[in-house]
Every structure is written in C-alpha cells, then in structure tokens.
PDB file of C-alpha atoms in Angstrom:
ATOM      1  CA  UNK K   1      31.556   1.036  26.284  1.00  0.00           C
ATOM      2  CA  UNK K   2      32.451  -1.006  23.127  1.00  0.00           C
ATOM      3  CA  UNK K   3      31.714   0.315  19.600  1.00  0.00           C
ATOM      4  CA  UNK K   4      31.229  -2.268  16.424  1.00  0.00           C
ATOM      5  CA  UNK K   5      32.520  -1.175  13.357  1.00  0.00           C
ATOM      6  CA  UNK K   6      30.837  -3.851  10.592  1.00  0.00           C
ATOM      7  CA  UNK K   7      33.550  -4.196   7.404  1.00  0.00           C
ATOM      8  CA  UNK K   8      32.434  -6.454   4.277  1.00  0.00           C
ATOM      9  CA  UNK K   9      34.944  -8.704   3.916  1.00  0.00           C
ATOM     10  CA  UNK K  10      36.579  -8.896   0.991  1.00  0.00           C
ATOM     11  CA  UNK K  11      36.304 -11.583  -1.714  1.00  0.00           C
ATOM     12  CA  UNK K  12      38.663 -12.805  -5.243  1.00  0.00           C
ATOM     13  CA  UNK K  13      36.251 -12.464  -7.601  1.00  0.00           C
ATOM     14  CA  UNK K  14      34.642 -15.572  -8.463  1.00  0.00           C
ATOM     15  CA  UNK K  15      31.148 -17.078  -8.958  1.00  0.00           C
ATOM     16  CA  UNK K  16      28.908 -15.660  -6.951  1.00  0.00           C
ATOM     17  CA  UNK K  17      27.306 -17.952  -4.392  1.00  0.00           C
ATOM     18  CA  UNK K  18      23.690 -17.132  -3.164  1.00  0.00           C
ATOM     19  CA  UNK K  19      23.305 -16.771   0.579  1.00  0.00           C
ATOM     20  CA  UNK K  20      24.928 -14.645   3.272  1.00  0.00           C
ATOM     21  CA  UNK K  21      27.493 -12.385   2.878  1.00  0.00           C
ATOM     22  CA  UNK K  22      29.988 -12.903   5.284  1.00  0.00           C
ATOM     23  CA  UNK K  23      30.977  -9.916   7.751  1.00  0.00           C
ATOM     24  CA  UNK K  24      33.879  -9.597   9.813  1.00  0.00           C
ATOM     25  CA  UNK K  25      33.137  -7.618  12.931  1.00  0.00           C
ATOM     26  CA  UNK K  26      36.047  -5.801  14.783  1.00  0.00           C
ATOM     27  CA  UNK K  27      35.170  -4.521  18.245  1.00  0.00           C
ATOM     28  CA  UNK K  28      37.240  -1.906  19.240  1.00  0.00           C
ATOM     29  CA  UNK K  29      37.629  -1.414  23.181  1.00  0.00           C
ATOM     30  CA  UNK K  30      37.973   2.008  24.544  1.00  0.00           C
ATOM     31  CA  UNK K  31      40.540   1.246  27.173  1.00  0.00           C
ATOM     32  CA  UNK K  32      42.882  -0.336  25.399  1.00  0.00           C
ATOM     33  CA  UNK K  33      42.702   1.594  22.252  1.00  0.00           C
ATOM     34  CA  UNK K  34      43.301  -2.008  19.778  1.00  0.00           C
ATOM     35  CA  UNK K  35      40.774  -3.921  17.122  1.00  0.00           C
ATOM     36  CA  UNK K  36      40.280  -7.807  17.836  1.00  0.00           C
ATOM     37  CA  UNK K  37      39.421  -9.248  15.562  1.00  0.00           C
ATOM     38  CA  UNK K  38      36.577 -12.146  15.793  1.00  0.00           C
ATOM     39  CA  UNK K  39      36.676 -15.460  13.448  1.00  0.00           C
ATOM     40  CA  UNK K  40      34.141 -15.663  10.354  1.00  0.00           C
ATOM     41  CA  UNK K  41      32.270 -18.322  12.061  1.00  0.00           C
ATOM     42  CA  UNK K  42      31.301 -15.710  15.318  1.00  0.00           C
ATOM     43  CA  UNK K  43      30.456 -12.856  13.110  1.00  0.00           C
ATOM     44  CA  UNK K  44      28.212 -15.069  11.208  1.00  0.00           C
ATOM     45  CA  UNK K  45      26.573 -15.564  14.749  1.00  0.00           C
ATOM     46  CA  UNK K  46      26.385 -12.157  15.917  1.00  0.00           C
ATOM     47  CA  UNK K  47      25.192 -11.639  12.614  1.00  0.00           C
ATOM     48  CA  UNK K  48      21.951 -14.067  12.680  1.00  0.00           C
ATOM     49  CA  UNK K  49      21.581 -12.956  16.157  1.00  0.00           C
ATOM     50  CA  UNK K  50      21.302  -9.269  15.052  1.00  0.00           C
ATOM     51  CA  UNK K  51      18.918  -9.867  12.299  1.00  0.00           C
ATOM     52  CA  UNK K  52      16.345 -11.602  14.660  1.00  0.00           C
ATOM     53  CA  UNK K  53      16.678  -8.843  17.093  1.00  0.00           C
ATOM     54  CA  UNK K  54      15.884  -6.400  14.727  1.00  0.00           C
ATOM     55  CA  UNK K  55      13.091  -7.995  12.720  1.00  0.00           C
ATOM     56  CA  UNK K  56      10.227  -6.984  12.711  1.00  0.00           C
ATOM     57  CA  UNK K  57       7.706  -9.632  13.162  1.00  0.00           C
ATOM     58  CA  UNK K  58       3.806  -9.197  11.819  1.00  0.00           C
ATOM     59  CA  UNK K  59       1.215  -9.452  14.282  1.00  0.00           C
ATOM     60  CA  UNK K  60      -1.971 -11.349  13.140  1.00  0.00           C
ATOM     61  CA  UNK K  61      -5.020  -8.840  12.792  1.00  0.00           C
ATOM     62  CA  UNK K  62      -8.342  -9.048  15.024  1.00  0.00           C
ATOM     63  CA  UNK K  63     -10.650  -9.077  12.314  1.00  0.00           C
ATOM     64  CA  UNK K  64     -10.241  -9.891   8.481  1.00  0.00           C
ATOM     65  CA  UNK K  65     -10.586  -6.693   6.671  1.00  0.00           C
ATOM     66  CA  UNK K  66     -11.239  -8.543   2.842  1.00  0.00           C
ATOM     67  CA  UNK K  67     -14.360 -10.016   3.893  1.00  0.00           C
ATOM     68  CA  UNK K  68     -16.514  -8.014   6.266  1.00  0.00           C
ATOM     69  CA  UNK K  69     -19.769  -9.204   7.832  1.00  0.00           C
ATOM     70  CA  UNK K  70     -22.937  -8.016   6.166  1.00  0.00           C
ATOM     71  CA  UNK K  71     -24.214  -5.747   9.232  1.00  0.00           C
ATOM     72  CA  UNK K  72     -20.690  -4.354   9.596  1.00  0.00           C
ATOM     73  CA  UNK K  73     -20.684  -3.230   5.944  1.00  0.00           C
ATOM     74  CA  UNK K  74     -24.467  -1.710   6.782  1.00  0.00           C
ATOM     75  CA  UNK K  75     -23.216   0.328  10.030  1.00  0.00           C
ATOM     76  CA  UNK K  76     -20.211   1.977   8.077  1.00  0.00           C
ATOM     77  CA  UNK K  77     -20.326   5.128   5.598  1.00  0.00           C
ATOM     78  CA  UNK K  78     -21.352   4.767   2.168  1.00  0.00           C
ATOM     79  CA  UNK K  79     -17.973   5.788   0.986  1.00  0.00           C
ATOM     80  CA  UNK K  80     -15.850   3.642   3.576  1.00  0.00           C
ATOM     81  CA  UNK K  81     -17.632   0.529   2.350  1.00  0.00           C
ATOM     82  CA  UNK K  82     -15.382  -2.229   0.460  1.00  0.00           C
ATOM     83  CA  UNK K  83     -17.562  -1.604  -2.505  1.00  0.00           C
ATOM     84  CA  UNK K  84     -18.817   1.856  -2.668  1.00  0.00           C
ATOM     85  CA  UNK K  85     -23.214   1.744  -2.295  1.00  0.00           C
ATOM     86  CA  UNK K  86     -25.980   4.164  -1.703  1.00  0.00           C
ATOM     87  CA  UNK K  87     -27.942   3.998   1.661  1.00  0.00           C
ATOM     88  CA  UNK K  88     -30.765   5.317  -0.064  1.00  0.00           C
ATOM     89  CA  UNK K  89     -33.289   2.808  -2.436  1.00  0.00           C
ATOM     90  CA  UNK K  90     -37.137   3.051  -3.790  1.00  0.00           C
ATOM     91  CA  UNK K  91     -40.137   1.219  -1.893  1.00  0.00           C
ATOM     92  CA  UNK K  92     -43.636   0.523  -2.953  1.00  0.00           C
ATOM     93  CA  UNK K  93     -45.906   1.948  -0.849  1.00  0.00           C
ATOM     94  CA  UNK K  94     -49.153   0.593  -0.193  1.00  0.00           C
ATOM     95  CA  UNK K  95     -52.171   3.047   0.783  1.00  0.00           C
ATOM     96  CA  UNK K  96     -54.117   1.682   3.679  1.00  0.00           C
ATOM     97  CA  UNK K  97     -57.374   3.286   2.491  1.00  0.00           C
ATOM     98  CA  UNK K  98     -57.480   3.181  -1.896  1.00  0.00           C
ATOM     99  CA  UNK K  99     -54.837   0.150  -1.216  1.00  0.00           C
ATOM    100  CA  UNK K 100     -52.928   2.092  -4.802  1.00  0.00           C
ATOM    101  CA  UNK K 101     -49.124   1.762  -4.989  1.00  0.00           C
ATOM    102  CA  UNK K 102     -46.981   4.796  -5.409  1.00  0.00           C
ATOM    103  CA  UNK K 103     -43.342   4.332  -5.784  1.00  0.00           C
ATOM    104  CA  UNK K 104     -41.400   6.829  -3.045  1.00  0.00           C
ATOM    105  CA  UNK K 105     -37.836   7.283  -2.252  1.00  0.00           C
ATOM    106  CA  UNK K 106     -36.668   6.461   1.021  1.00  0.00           C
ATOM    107  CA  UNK K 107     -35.325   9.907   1.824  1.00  0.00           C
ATOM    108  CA  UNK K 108     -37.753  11.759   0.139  1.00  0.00           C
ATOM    109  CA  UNK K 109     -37.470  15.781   1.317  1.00  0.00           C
ATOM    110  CA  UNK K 110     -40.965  16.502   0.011  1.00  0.00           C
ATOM    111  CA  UNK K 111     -44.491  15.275   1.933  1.00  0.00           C
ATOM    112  CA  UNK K 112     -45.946  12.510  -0.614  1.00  0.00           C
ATOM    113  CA  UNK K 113     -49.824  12.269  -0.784  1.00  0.00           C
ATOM    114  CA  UNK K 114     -51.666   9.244  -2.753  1.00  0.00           C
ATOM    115  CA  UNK K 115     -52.795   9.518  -6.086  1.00  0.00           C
ATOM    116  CA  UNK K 116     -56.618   7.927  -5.943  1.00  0.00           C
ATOM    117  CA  UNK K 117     -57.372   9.406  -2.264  1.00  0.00           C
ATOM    118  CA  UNK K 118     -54.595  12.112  -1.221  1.00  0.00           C
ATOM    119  CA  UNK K 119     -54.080  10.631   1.486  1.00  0.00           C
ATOM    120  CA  UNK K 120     -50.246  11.322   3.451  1.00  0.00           C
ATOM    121  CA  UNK K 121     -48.035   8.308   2.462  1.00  0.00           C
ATOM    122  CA  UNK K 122     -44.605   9.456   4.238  1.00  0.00           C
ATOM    123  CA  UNK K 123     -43.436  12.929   5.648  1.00  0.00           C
ATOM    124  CA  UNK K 124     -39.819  14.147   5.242  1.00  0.00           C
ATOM    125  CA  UNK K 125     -37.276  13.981   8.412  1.00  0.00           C
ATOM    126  CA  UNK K 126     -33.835  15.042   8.360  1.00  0.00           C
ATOM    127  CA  UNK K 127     -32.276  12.000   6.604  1.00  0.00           C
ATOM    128  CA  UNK K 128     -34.965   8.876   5.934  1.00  0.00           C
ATOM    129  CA  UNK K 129     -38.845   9.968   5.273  1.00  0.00           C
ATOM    130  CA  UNK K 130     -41.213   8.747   7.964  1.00  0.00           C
ATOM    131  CA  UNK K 131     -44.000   6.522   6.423  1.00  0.00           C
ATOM    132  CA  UNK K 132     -47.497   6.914   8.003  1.00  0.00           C
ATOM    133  CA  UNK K 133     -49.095   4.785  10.668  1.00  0.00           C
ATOM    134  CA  UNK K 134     -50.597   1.791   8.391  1.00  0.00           C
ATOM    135  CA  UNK K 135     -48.893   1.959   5.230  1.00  0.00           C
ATOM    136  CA  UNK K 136     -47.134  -1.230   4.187  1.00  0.00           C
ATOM    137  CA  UNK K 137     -44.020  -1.122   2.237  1.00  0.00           C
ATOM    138  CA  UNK K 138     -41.294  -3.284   0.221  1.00  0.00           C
ATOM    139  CA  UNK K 139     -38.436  -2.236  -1.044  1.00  0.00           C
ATOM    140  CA  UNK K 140     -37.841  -2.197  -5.108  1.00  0.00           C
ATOM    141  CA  UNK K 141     -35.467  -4.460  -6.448  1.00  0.00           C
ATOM    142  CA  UNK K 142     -32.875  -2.804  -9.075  1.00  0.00           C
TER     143      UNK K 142
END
C-alpha cells in the first residue's frame, strides 16, 4: 500500500506568475517507514495526470432543450412548456342548418344551442367539448 501526502511547496515571495502551482509529492512506503521525495518536474506529471483522471468531462445531450419542435411543445403540459400557454382557445362555430356563427370555447362545460334555430352546437366532455356532426369550425385568432 503507498499513501500520497500532497505539500505546496513553498515559494520567496515574489511576483506572482499565472499558471500551475507547483506540488511536491512525497510517497511514503509502509515497509520501510521513509519519505522519497520525487523531483518538481514528476510531480508536475502526476499532477496533470491526476487532473485528467478526475475531470469530469460533459457529455453532449440527445436533443436541444432551447429550441423544441413545435409538436413536442403541443404534447407537453401547459406549465412545462418553454413559454408558459393555455391549451384552451375560442372557435367560430358555424350552424349547419341557420348557417349563424356563435363564438364557443373549446372546453366549454355547458351544452351550447344556436341562437336563430336552437339547434346543439357542441356538448361538454370531460376536458375539450364535442362539436356536433356537421358543424364547421375555425379557431379565433387573439
């Protein structure tokens, strides 16, 4: 078994150089119970070859999460989304007998009839209203 003990070595002070600092490394051997001591230029070394051993190196993602595609943004929750927006919007509904429009809300919770001929224009579901066979639709623009 051999233990490193890492010591800074020390310096006169002077102007301080960017770069490494320099490390003397003393290995101290069980058996015979003594330091050696190894040369600047070897602990230098060990010293580069310790920091790429221990780095920790980024892996490049799958997928780029800044810029999603469209129908990925669609498919996730309104409040995941990169930019926080409803699921919900308005529509035009067209009646297929009086042809009158009647503004509805897609998840309407209440059965909407037409104005001119009462006739059923979309019935409530758990989440989006269903529109009746033969109605036409387009969504509102904000």
């Amino acid at each position: 078994m051999m233990i490193i003990i890492i010591k800074k070595k020390k310096k006169k002070k002077k102007k301080k150089k960017k770069g490494y600092v320099f490390i003397q490394f003393f290995f101290l051997l069980p058996s015979a119970n003594s330091f050696r001591h190894v040369t600047e230029e070897a602990s230098f070394l060990f010293f580069l070859l310790l920091e790429t051993l221990l780095e920790t190196r980024a892996m490049p993602l799958a997928k780029d999460l800044l810029h999603p595609s469209p129908e990925e943004e669609k498919r996730r929750h309104k409040k995941k989304r990169l930019v926080q927006s409803p699921n919900s919007y308005f529509m035009d509904v067209k009646c297929p007998g009086c042809y009158k429009i009647t503004t509805v809300f897609s998840h309407a919770q209440t059965v909407v009839l037409c104005v001119g001929c009462s006739t059923v224009l979309c019935q409530p579901t758990g989440g989006k209203a269903r529109l009746t066979e033969g109605c036409s639709f387009r969504r509102k623009q904000h």
